[in-house]
């Protein structure tokens, strides 16, 4: 296993058996020396030798409002991140995302001289399952920030301002593992986004959302690649595992395939493995595609897969979020044309390098992903999942009857973006 070399870093480790208490503290706005705190300057560029620093692009120069990244080498696990946003010198507005564009803090304004402290919990992982065993990630996943040895934070927004950063490994919060396909995955490339990378924004620092979903996966290929097995290595009693499959499973044809055959077998493996660890499985029916008929009603495209999930939920007494039905209501409320605003529908030359029009009726843009994340939360509330007690106080229900609230949603793209369609669903 890789060793983590942290030079001149405020690292506190106290071992009790196998447990470790690990914390890291950084200051970005002062050269004043404080015990256990590392002062960061633009010269602190990430390297394996240092184990921390500005990453992926140039460090902020204090003059421009460009977004920036900061990374720290850490072992796998959940980390409570506390950021102090703002500056004594100017006003700002900061958005904080982690790893592959998971949203945690949304457009937080600070006045000149104002410092605001915010906390959230983020899950970090690499591909190692056990000695000599690794998750079989796809070639393009090797570039994802989700699968390396670093915890990477992105500071974006109109005027991103970071004054201090504290990172502490924690074990005492429930983790919600998300398993699914490209409608759930942490999408890397603008203008694609998924509900799994938006939903952390709505929860406080008493719970962790760990998104293990990947584009193109079905329930059986997710297992075969070792993705479930990796999640189980981090799972503890009291955690949750959400499963949203069906988009790609329905494409599998041949003997033994089908909603009530191989699909049920795979989902039953998820349920049994999770329960064996004292955790809670939750089934999530697949999001609707944007597929309208002449009367402006959504046409079901997932065959009998949603019904099969409902059957399994009843048989095994597993909670089920009927996202298939909730998103049907959402898209029909938006209407045929207005619903395009939630999907990757853009004319040619909207983005750098985009020469053709984008007309994707399966995958969401950031606005759509944000609203579908709210649909998932409303689904949690409808089945009275205990998780809803961890919602932030500023969460408000999304009313599908009045969906055109794009004016209140602002998303600044991450610096490293490519116009590249996700691999499958």
Tab-separated table of C-alpha atoms in Angstrom:
chain	number	residue	atom	x	y	z
A	1	UNK	CA	0.000	0.000	0.000
A	2	UNK	CA	1.197	3.454	-0.865
A	3	UNK	CA	2.807	5.484	1.910
A	4	UNK	CA	1.704	9.063	2.335
A	5	UNK	CA	4.562	11.517	2.705
A	6	UNK	CA	3.413	14.797	4.242
A	7	UNK	CA	6.215	17.334	4.650
A	8	UNK	CA	5.801	20.335	6.963
A	9	UNK	CA	2.149	19.409	7.363
A	10	UNK	CA	0.130	19.734	10.562
A	11	UNK	CA	-0.622	16.040	10.827
A	12	UNK	CA	-1.836	14.543	14.093
A	13	UNK	CA	-2.107	10.785	14.316
A	14	UNK	CA	-2.896	8.841	17.447
A	15	UNK	CA	-3.252	5.097	16.973
A	16	UNK	CA	-5.709	3.045	18.975
A	17	UNK	CA	-5.640	-0.424	17.462
A	18	UNK	CA	-6.377	0.140	13.796
A	19	UNK	CA	-8.117	3.472	14.289
A	20	UNK	CA	-6.338	6.670	13.352
A	21	UNK	CA	-7.146	10.274	14.092
A	22	UNK	CA	-5.841	12.388	11.241
A	23	UNK	CA	-6.168	16.144	10.831
A	24	UNK	CA	-4.692	18.793	8.542
A	25	UNK	CA	-4.852	22.572	9.031
A	26	UNK	CA	-3.939	25.302	6.522
A	27	UNK	CA	-4.065	29.110	6.434
A	28	UNK	CA	-4.253	31.017	3.150
A	29	UNK	CA	-4.452	34.656	4.250
A	30	UNK	CA	-1.661	35.085	6.779
A	31	UNK	CA	2.028	34.435	7.348
A	32	UNK	CA	1.563	34.491	11.113
A	33	UNK	CA	2.901	31.287	12.627
A	34	UNK	CA	0.456	29.126	14.572
A	35	UNK	CA	1.175	25.763	16.129
A	36	UNK	CA	-0.159	22.901	14.026
A	37	UNK	CA	-1.099	25.149	11.091
A	38	UNK	CA	0.634	25.336	7.709
A	39	UNK	CA	0.710	28.731	5.978
A	40	UNK	CA	0.026	28.358	2.258
A	41	UNK	CA	1.505	30.659	-0.400
A	42	UNK	CA	1.238	30.555	-4.211
A	43	UNK	CA	4.528	28.631	-4.190
A	44	UNK	CA	2.871	25.649	-2.491
A	45	UNK	CA	2.156	23.609	-5.620
A	46	UNK	CA	1.074	20.011	-5.074
A	47	UNK	CA	3.734	17.325	-5.333
A	48	UNK	CA	3.909	13.757	-4.096
A	49	UNK	CA	6.848	14.729	-1.910
A	50	UNK	CA	4.939	17.520	-0.161
A	51	UNK	CA	1.605	15.717	-0.174
A	52	UNK	CA	-0.464	18.922	-0.378
A	53	UNK	CA	-0.766	22.144	-2.348
A	54	UNK	CA	-2.483	23.982	-5.170
A	55	UNK	CA	-3.241	21.517	-7.925
A	56	UNK	CA	-4.244	21.044	-11.571
A	57	UNK	CA	-3.649	24.663	-12.562
A	58	UNK	CA	-1.905	27.816	-11.408
A	59	UNK	CA	-2.258	28.967	-7.810
A	60	UNK	CA	-4.439	32.057	-7.216
A	61	UNK	CA	-2.485	35.307	-7.526
A	62	UNK	CA	-4.729	37.380	-5.273
A	63	UNK	CA	-5.761	39.603	-8.183
A	64	UNK	CA	-7.904	37.510	-10.522
A	65	UNK	CA	-11.150	35.738	-9.686
A	66	UNK	CA	-10.197	32.480	-11.362
A	67	UNK	CA	-11.228	29.214	-9.704
A	68	UNK	CA	-8.510	27.078	-8.113
A	69	UNK	CA	-7.926	23.595	-6.706
A	70	UNK	CA	-6.240	22.421	-3.525
A	71	UNK	CA	-5.294	18.782	-2.884
A	72	UNK	CA	-4.064	16.726	0.065
A	73	UNK	CA	-2.874	13.122	-0.009
A	74	UNK	CA	-5.043	11.140	2.408
A	75	UNK	CA	-5.980	7.506	3.062
A	76	UNK	CA	-9.438	6.271	2.057
A	77	UNK	CA	-12.339	7.264	4.255
A	78	UNK	CA	-14.689	10.073	5.241
A	79	UNK	CA	-13.307	13.534	5.999
A	80	UNK	CA	-14.949	16.479	7.681
A	81	UNK	CA	-13.864	19.552	5.772
A	82	UNK	CA	-14.178	22.958	7.409
A	83	UNK	CA	-13.561	25.956	5.171
A	84	UNK	CA	-13.338	29.566	6.268
A	85	UNK	CA	-14.497	31.605	3.279
A	86	UNK	CA	-14.054	35.326	2.736
A	87	UNK	CA	-11.312	37.926	3.068
A	88	UNK	CA	-10.424	40.973	5.114
A	89	UNK	CA	-9.558	42.776	1.886
A	90	UNK	CA	-12.567	42.290	-0.415
A	91	UNK	CA	-16.036	40.871	-0.852
A	92	UNK	CA	-16.484	37.477	-2.444
A	93	UNK	CA	-18.811	34.741	-3.565
A	94	UNK	CA	-17.551	31.188	-3.335
A	95	UNK	CA	-18.752	27.785	-4.495
A	96	UNK	CA	-17.014	24.685	-3.148
A	97	UNK	CA	-16.952	21.373	-4.978
A	98	UNK	CA	-14.964	18.248	-4.174
A	99	UNK	CA	-13.339	15.436	-6.152
A	100	UNK	CA	-15.179	15.143	-9.498
A	101	UNK	CA	-17.446	18.189	-9.214
A	102	UNK	CA	-19.504	17.152	-6.182
A	103	UNK	CA	-21.343	20.260	-5.001
A	104	UNK	CA	-21.079	21.155	-1.301
A	105	UNK	CA	-21.344	24.942	-0.905
A	106	UNK	CA	-23.329	26.961	-3.400
A	107	UNK	CA	-22.521	30.603	-4.209
A	108	UNK	CA	-21.876	31.713	-0.630
A	109	UNK	CA	-21.515	35.536	-0.441
A	110	UNK	CA	-19.133	37.270	1.980
A	111	UNK	CA	-18.767	40.986	2.615
A	112	UNK	CA	-15.401	42.722	2.813
A	113	UNK	CA	-13.877	41.769	6.158
A	114	UNK	CA	-16.384	38.956	6.718
A	115	UNK	CA	-15.236	35.384	7.320
A	116	UNK	CA	-17.771	32.527	7.225
A	117	UNK	CA	-16.999	29.015	8.446
A	118	UNK	CA	-18.770	26.070	6.790
A	119	UNK	CA	-18.369	22.311	7.183
A	120	UNK	CA	-19.265	19.251	5.135
A	121	UNK	CA	-18.219	15.603	4.962
A	122	UNK	CA	-16.656	14.119	1.838
A	123	UNK	CA	-15.713	10.543	0.960
A	124	UNK	CA	-12.324	9.815	-0.589
A	125	UNK	CA	-11.366	6.517	-2.211
A	126	UNK	CA	-8.833	4.912	-4.522
A	127	UNK	CA	-9.109	1.689	-6.533
A	128	UNK	CA	-7.504	-0.642	-3.965
A	129	UNK	CA	-9.941	-3.252	-2.611
A	130	UNK	CA	-7.491	-5.580	-0.866
A	131	UNK	CA	-3.880	-6.660	-1.287
A	132	UNK	CA	-3.429	-7.179	-5.046
A	133	UNK	CA	-7.125	-6.546	-5.846
A	134	UNK	CA	-8.377	-3.366	-7.510
A	135	UNK	CA	-11.565	-1.919	-8.944
A	136	UNK	CA	-11.610	-2.492	-12.717
A	137	UNK	CA	-12.078	1.111	-13.772
A	138	UNK	CA	-12.441	2.137	-17.406
A	139	UNK	CA	-9.489	3.777	-19.205
A	140	UNK	CA	-11.123	7.218	-19.160
A	141	UNK	CA	-11.749	6.912	-15.396
A	142	UNK	CA	-8.013	7.047	-14.786
A	143	UNK	CA	-8.282	10.817	-15.196
A	144	UNK	CA	-11.141	11.126	-12.690
A	145	UNK	CA	-10.362	12.872	-9.430
A	146	UNK	CA	-12.504	10.269	-7.656
A	147	UNK	CA	-10.062	7.379	-7.996
A	148	UNK	CA	-6.665	8.758	-6.956
A	149	UNK	CA	-4.870	9.094	-3.611
A	150	UNK	CA	-5.737	12.783	-3.230
A	151	UNK	CA	-8.640	14.614	-1.684
A	152	UNK	CA	-9.152	17.494	-4.130
A	153	UNK	CA	-11.282	20.567	-3.458
A	154	UNK	CA	-12.398	23.076	-6.090
A	155	UNK	CA	-13.029	26.703	-5.132
A	156	UNK	CA	-15.147	28.394	-7.778
A	157	UNK	CA	-17.766	31.137	-8.054
A	158	UNK	CA	-17.783	34.801	-9.004
A	159	UNK	CA	-15.034	35.658	-6.499
A	160	UNK	CA	-13.690	32.566	-4.727
A	161	UNK	CA	-12.033	33.431	-1.416
A	162	UNK	CA	-10.481	30.877	0.953
A	163	UNK	CA	-9.012	31.963	4.270
A	164	UNK	CA	-8.516	28.659	6.111
A	165	UNK	CA	-8.996	24.951	5.606
A	166	UNK	CA	-9.215	22.118	8.135
A	167	UNK	CA	-9.550	18.456	7.140
A	168	UNK	CA	-10.204	15.740	9.703
A	169	UNK	CA	-10.820	12.026	9.209
A	170	UNK	CA	-14.020	10.926	10.933
A	171	UNK	CA	-15.811	7.627	11.521
A	172	UNK	CA	-18.964	8.636	13.375
A	173	UNK	CA	-21.353	9.751	10.620
A	174	UNK	CA	-23.587	7.558	8.442
A	175	UNK	CA	-22.441	7.150	4.855
A	176	UNK	CA	-24.855	6.985	1.910
A	177	UNK	CA	-23.258	4.985	-0.896
A	178	UNK	CA	-24.701	5.747	-4.344
A	179	UNK	CA	-24.555	2.958	-6.939
A	180	UNK	CA	-25.807	3.473	-10.465
A	181	UNK	CA	-25.072	4.711	-13.973
A	182	UNK	CA	-24.505	7.999	-15.798
A	183	UNK	CA	-27.658	9.572	-14.375
A	184	UNK	CA	-26.072	9.238	-10.906
A	185	UNK	CA	-22.294	9.416	-11.515
A	186	UNK	CA	-20.043	12.375	-10.706
A	187	UNK	CA	-19.923	13.685	-14.277
A	188	UNK	CA	-16.532	15.188	-15.112
A	189	UNK	CA	-17.371	17.174	-18.205
A	190	UNK	CA	-19.533	20.235	-18.739
A	191	UNK	CA	-22.340	20.604	-19.526
A	192	UNK	CA	-23.256	17.133	-18.203
A	193	UNK	CA	-24.174	16.630	-14.560
A	194	UNK	CA	-25.993	14.064	-12.446
A	195	UNK	CA	-28.119	14.075	-9.333
A	196	UNK	CA	-25.498	12.131	-7.373
A	197	UNK	CA	-22.998	14.997	-7.520
A	198	UNK	CA	-25.612	17.627	-6.657
A	199	UNK	CA	-27.270	15.980	-3.679
A	200	UNK	CA	-24.404	16.557	-1.155
A	201	UNK	CA	-25.159	20.299	-1.332
A	202	UNK	CA	-28.440	19.778	0.515
A	203	UNK	CA	-27.078	17.800	3.489
A	204	UNK	CA	-25.218	18.989	6.583
A	205	UNK	CA	-21.984	17.692	8.079
A	206	UNK	CA	-23.702	14.886	9.992
A	207	UNK	CA	-23.854	12.589	6.966
A	208	UNK	CA	-21.594	11.670	4.033
A	209	UNK	CA	-22.686	11.011	0.431
A	210	UNK	CA	-20.235	8.614	-1.281
A	211	UNK	CA	-20.929	8.435	-5.017
A	212	UNK	CA	-19.675	5.150	-6.529
A	213	UNK	CA	-21.856	5.307	-9.665
A	214	UNK	CA	-20.283	5.125	-13.119
A	215	UNK	CA	-21.477	5.758	-16.672
A	216	UNK	CA	-22.434	2.724	-18.709
A	217	UNK	CA	-22.867	0.404	-15.727
A	218	UNK	CA	-25.689	-2.046	-15.153
A	219	UNK	CA	-26.280	-3.868	-11.878
A	220	UNK	CA	-24.276	-6.945	-12.903
A	221	UNK	CA	-21.333	-5.084	-14.485
A	222	UNK	CA	-21.130	-2.845	-11.410
A	223	UNK	CA	-20.588	-5.972	-9.324
A	224	UNK	CA	-18.202	-7.568	-11.818
A	225	UNK	CA	-15.947	-4.499	-11.852
A	226	UNK	CA	-15.509	-4.691	-8.071
A	227	UNK	CA	-17.326	-1.406	-7.448
A	228	UNK	CA	-19.744	-2.920	-4.947
A	229	UNK	CA	-16.932	-4.827	-3.261
A	230	UNK	CA	-14.941	-1.586	-2.872
A	231	UNK	CA	-17.936	0.178	-1.302
A	232	UNK	CA	-18.385	-2.728	1.106
A	233	UNK	CA	-14.783	-2.304	2.341
A	234	UNK	CA	-15.780	1.135	3.669
A	235	UNK	CA	-19.293	0.268	4.828
A	236	UNK	CA	-20.270	0.085	8.501
A	237	UNK	CA	-23.457	-0.691	10.398
A	238	UNK	CA	-26.011	2.093	10.037
A	239	UNK	CA	-24.864	3.170	6.571
A	240	UNK	CA	-27.098	3.234	3.480
A	241	UNK	CA	-26.670	2.044	-0.101
A	242	UNK	CA	-28.871	3.472	-2.866
A	243	UNK	CA	-29.224	1.508	-6.145
A	244	UNK	CA	-30.469	3.211	-9.316
A	245	UNK	CA	-30.090	0.844	-12.264
A	246	UNK	CA	-32.179	-0.106	-15.304
A	247	UNK	CA	-31.002	2.224	-18.084
A	248	UNK	CA	-28.262	-0.120	-19.263
A	249	UNK	CA	-29.662	-3.368	-17.849
A	250	UNK	CA	-32.554	-3.209	-20.318
A	251	UNK	CA	-30.064	-3.289	-23.197
A	252	UNK	CA	-28.806	-6.736	-22.169
A	253	UNK	CA	-30.393	-9.455	-24.274
A	254	UNK	CA	-30.122	-13.225	-24.342
A	255	UNK	CA	-30.854	-16.284	-22.187
A	256	UNK	CA	-31.257	-15.469	-18.501
A	257	UNK	CA	-31.367	-11.728	-19.114
A	258	UNK	CA	-34.303	-9.524	-18.259
A	259	UNK	CA	-35.909	-7.495	-15.495
A	260	UNK	CA	-37.168	-10.488	-13.512
A	261	UNK	CA	-34.114	-12.662	-14.149
A	262	UNK	CA	-30.492	-11.481	-14.133
A	263	UNK	CA	-31.491	-7.979	-13.006
A	264	UNK	CA	-33.298	-9.294	-9.924
A	265	UNK	CA	-30.395	-11.644	-9.133
A	266	UNK	CA	-27.907	-8.777	-9.188
A	267	UNK	CA	-30.046	-6.449	-7.078
A	268	UNK	CA	-30.602	-9.249	-4.552
A	269	UNK	CA	-26.800	-9.495	-4.194
A	270	UNK	CA	-26.676	-5.784	-3.356
A	271	UNK	CA	-29.458	-6.169	-0.783
A	272	UNK	CA	-27.951	-9.233	0.896
A	273	UNK	CA	-24.392	-7.870	1.065
A	274	UNK	CA	-25.537	-4.565	2.526
A	275	UNK	CA	-27.786	-6.147	5.141
A	276	UNK	CA	-25.032	-8.571	6.132
A	277	UNK	CA	-23.055	-5.511	7.295
A	278	UNK	CA	-25.893	-4.020	9.292
A	279	UNK	CA	-26.513	-1.305	6.690
A	280	UNK	CA	-29.698	-0.329	4.842
A	281	UNK	CA	-30.377	-0.939	1.125
A	282	UNK	CA	-32.636	1.483	-0.764
A	283	UNK	CA	-33.915	0.848	-4.304
A	284	UNK	CA	-34.321	3.796	-6.683
A	285	UNK	CA	-36.240	3.335	-9.933
A	286	UNK	CA	-34.507	4.812	-13.028
A	287	UNK	CA	-35.029	8.444	-13.976
A	288	UNK	CA	-37.332	8.987	-16.920
A	289	UNK	CA	-35.872	9.936	-20.265
A	290	UNK	CA	-37.210	13.048	-21.968
A	291	UNK	CA	-39.585	11.132	-24.252
A	292	UNK	CA	-42.909	12.878	-24.926
A	293	UNK	CA	-45.866	11.701	-26.992
A	294	UNK	CA	-48.114	13.937	-29.091
A	295	UNK	CA	-50.254	14.741	-26.043
A	296	UNK	CA	-47.280	16.048	-24.058
A	297	UNK	CA	-47.107	13.009	-21.789
A	298	UNK	CA	-43.938	11.058	-20.957
A	299	UNK	CA	-43.630	7.713	-22.725
A	300	UNK	CA	-42.101	5.000	-20.537
A	301	UNK	CA	-38.877	3.689	-22.088
A	302	UNK	CA	-37.620	1.366	-19.350
A	303	UNK	CA	-39.854	-1.607	-20.191
A	304	UNK	CA	-40.710	-3.546	-17.006
A	305	UNK	CA	-37.561	-2.679	-15.045
A	306	UNK	CA	-39.186	-0.132	-12.702
A	307	UNK	CA	-42.000	-2.597	-11.939
A	308	UNK	CA	-39.469	-5.359	-11.265
A	309	UNK	CA	-37.732	-3.119	-8.723
A	310	UNK	CA	-41.054	-2.457	-7.011
A	311	UNK	CA	-41.715	-6.205	-6.891
A	312	UNK	CA	-38.328	-6.846	-5.300
A	313	UNK	CA	-38.823	-4.005	-2.823
A	314	UNK	CA	-42.098	-5.547	-1.696
A	315	UNK	CA	-40.748	-9.101	-1.563
A	316	UNK	CA	-37.591	-8.205	0.379
A	317	UNK	CA	-39.111	-5.338	2.411
A	318	UNK	CA	-36.633	-2.829	0.961
A	319	UNK	CA	-37.459	0.924	0.910
A	320	UNK	CA	-38.011	2.212	-2.635
A	321	UNK	CA	-37.823	5.730	-4.064
A	322	UNK	CA	-39.940	5.804	-7.212
A	323	UNK	CA	-37.791	8.315	-9.072
A	324	UNK	CA	-39.273	7.037	-12.338
A	325	UNK	CA	-42.677	8.417	-11.344
A	326	UNK	CA	-41.362	11.590	-9.697
A	327	UNK	CA	-39.322	12.625	-12.743
A	328	UNK	CA	-42.302	11.892	-15.012
A	329	UNK	CA	-44.262	14.461	-12.996
A	330	UNK	CA	-41.359	16.904	-13.178
A	331	UNK	CA	-40.861	16.711	-16.960
A	332	UNK	CA	-44.572	16.836	-17.741
A	333	UNK	CA	-44.942	19.886	-15.492
A	334	UNK	CA	-42.076	21.538	-17.373
A	335	UNK	CA	-43.572	20.672	-20.744
A	336	UNK	CA	-42.123	19.486	-24.024
A	337	UNK	CA	-40.013	22.551	-24.823
A	338	UNK	CA	-39.284	23.875	-21.351
A	339	UNK	CA	-37.975	20.488	-20.192
A	340	UNK	CA	-35.050	20.867	-22.599
A	341	UNK	CA	-33.662	23.368	-20.076
A	342	UNK	CA	-32.996	20.449	-17.700
A	343	UNK	CA	-31.140	18.303	-20.255
A	344	UNK	CA	-28.036	18.657	-22.389
A	345	UNK	CA	-29.754	20.580	-25.190
A	346	UNK	CA	-27.550	23.329	-26.602
A	347	UNK	CA	-27.092	24.795	-30.081
A	348	UNK	CA	-23.751	24.438	-31.847
A	349	UNK	CA	-20.866	26.620	-30.620
A	350	UNK	CA	-22.383	27.135	-27.150
A	351	UNK	CA	-19.186	25.783	-25.574
A	352	UNK	CA	-15.541	25.900	-26.696
A	353	UNK	CA	-14.853	23.070	-29.122
A	354	UNK	CA	-18.541	22.219	-29.593
A	355	UNK	CA	-19.244	22.302	-33.332
A	356	UNK	CA	-22.509	20.344	-33.354
A	357	UNK	CA	-25.781	20.848	-31.524
A	358	UNK	CA	-26.198	18.785	-28.354
A	359	UNK	CA	-29.545	17.005	-28.046
A	360	UNK	CA	-29.276	14.525	-25.189
A	361	UNK	CA	-32.624	13.420	-23.746
A	362	UNK	CA	-31.187	11.123	-21.064
A	363	UNK	CA	-28.497	13.148	-19.305
A	364	UNK	CA	-29.009	16.304	-17.287
A	365	UNK	CA	-27.232	19.612	-17.364
A	366	UNK	CA	-26.307	21.114	-13.960
A	367	UNK	CA	-29.709	22.762	-13.537
A	368	UNK	CA	-31.572	19.537	-14.341
A	369	UNK	CA	-29.309	17.460	-12.086
A	370	UNK	CA	-29.908	19.926	-9.247
A	371	UNK	CA	-33.683	19.568	-9.595
A	372	UNK	CA	-33.591	15.771	-9.924
A	373	UNK	CA	-31.478	15.658	-6.737
A	374	UNK	CA	-34.378	17.450	-5.055
A	375	UNK	CA	-36.714	14.842	-6.521
A	376	UNK	CA	-34.629	12.139	-4.834
A	377	UNK	CA	-34.857	14.013	-1.535
A	378	UNK	CA	-38.622	14.311	-1.883
A	379	UNK	CA	-38.634	10.563	-2.502
A	380	UNK	CA	-36.674	10.067	0.743
A	381	UNK	CA	-39.252	12.151	2.581
A	382	UNK	CA	-42.155	10.229	1.067
A	383	UNK	CA	-40.860	6.935	2.490
A	384	UNK	CA	-39.774	8.626	5.733
A	385	UNK	CA	-36.093	7.795	5.532
A	386	UNK	CA	-34.282	8.917	8.671
A	387	UNK	CA	-31.675	10.597	6.454
A	388	UNK	CA	-33.908	13.614	5.901
A	389	UNK	CA	-33.118	14.843	9.420
A	390	UNK	CA	-29.671	15.782	8.060
A	391	UNK	CA	-31.011	18.203	5.442
A	392	UNK	CA	-29.616	21.731	5.651
A	393	UNK	CA	-31.926	24.362	7.068
A	394	UNK	CA	-31.979	26.218	3.720
A	395	UNK	CA	-33.369	23.229	1.820
A	396	UNK	CA	-36.771	23.938	0.349
A	397	UNK	CA	-39.041	21.578	-1.534
A	398	UNK	CA	-38.933	21.792	-5.294
A	399	UNK	CA	-42.422	22.292	-6.681
A	400	UNK	CA	-42.660	20.548	-10.065
A	401	UNK	CA	-45.681	22.643	-10.926
A	402	UNK	CA	-43.412	25.717	-11.040
A	403	UNK	CA	-40.147	24.345	-12.436
A	404	UNK	CA	-38.809	27.301	-14.389
A	405	UNK	CA	-36.585	28.741	-11.654
A	406	UNK	CA	-33.352	28.744	-13.625
A	407	UNK	CA	-32.855	32.407	-12.790
A	408	UNK	CA	-32.087	31.438	-9.190
A	409	UNK	CA	-29.660	28.682	-10.205
A	410	UNK	CA	-26.101	29.735	-11.093
A	411	UNK	CA	-23.384	27.222	-11.922
A	412	UNK	CA	-19.896	28.283	-12.955
A	413	UNK	CA	-18.196	25.529	-14.978
A	414	UNK	CA	-15.135	23.786	-13.602
A	415	UNK	CA	-11.909	24.827	-15.346
A	416	UNK	CA	-11.134	21.401	-16.759
A	417	UNK	CA	-14.017	20.578	-19.061
A	418	UNK	CA	-14.406	18.748	-22.331
A	419	UNK	CA	-17.389	18.497	-24.642
A	420	UNK	CA	-17.560	14.733	-24.557
A	421	UNK	CA	-20.712	12.644	-24.302
A	422	UNK	CA	-20.772	10.224	-21.365
A	423	UNK	CA	-20.110	6.558	-22.041
A	424	UNK	CA	-23.563	4.986	-22.236
A	425	UNK	CA	-26.256	5.625	-19.641
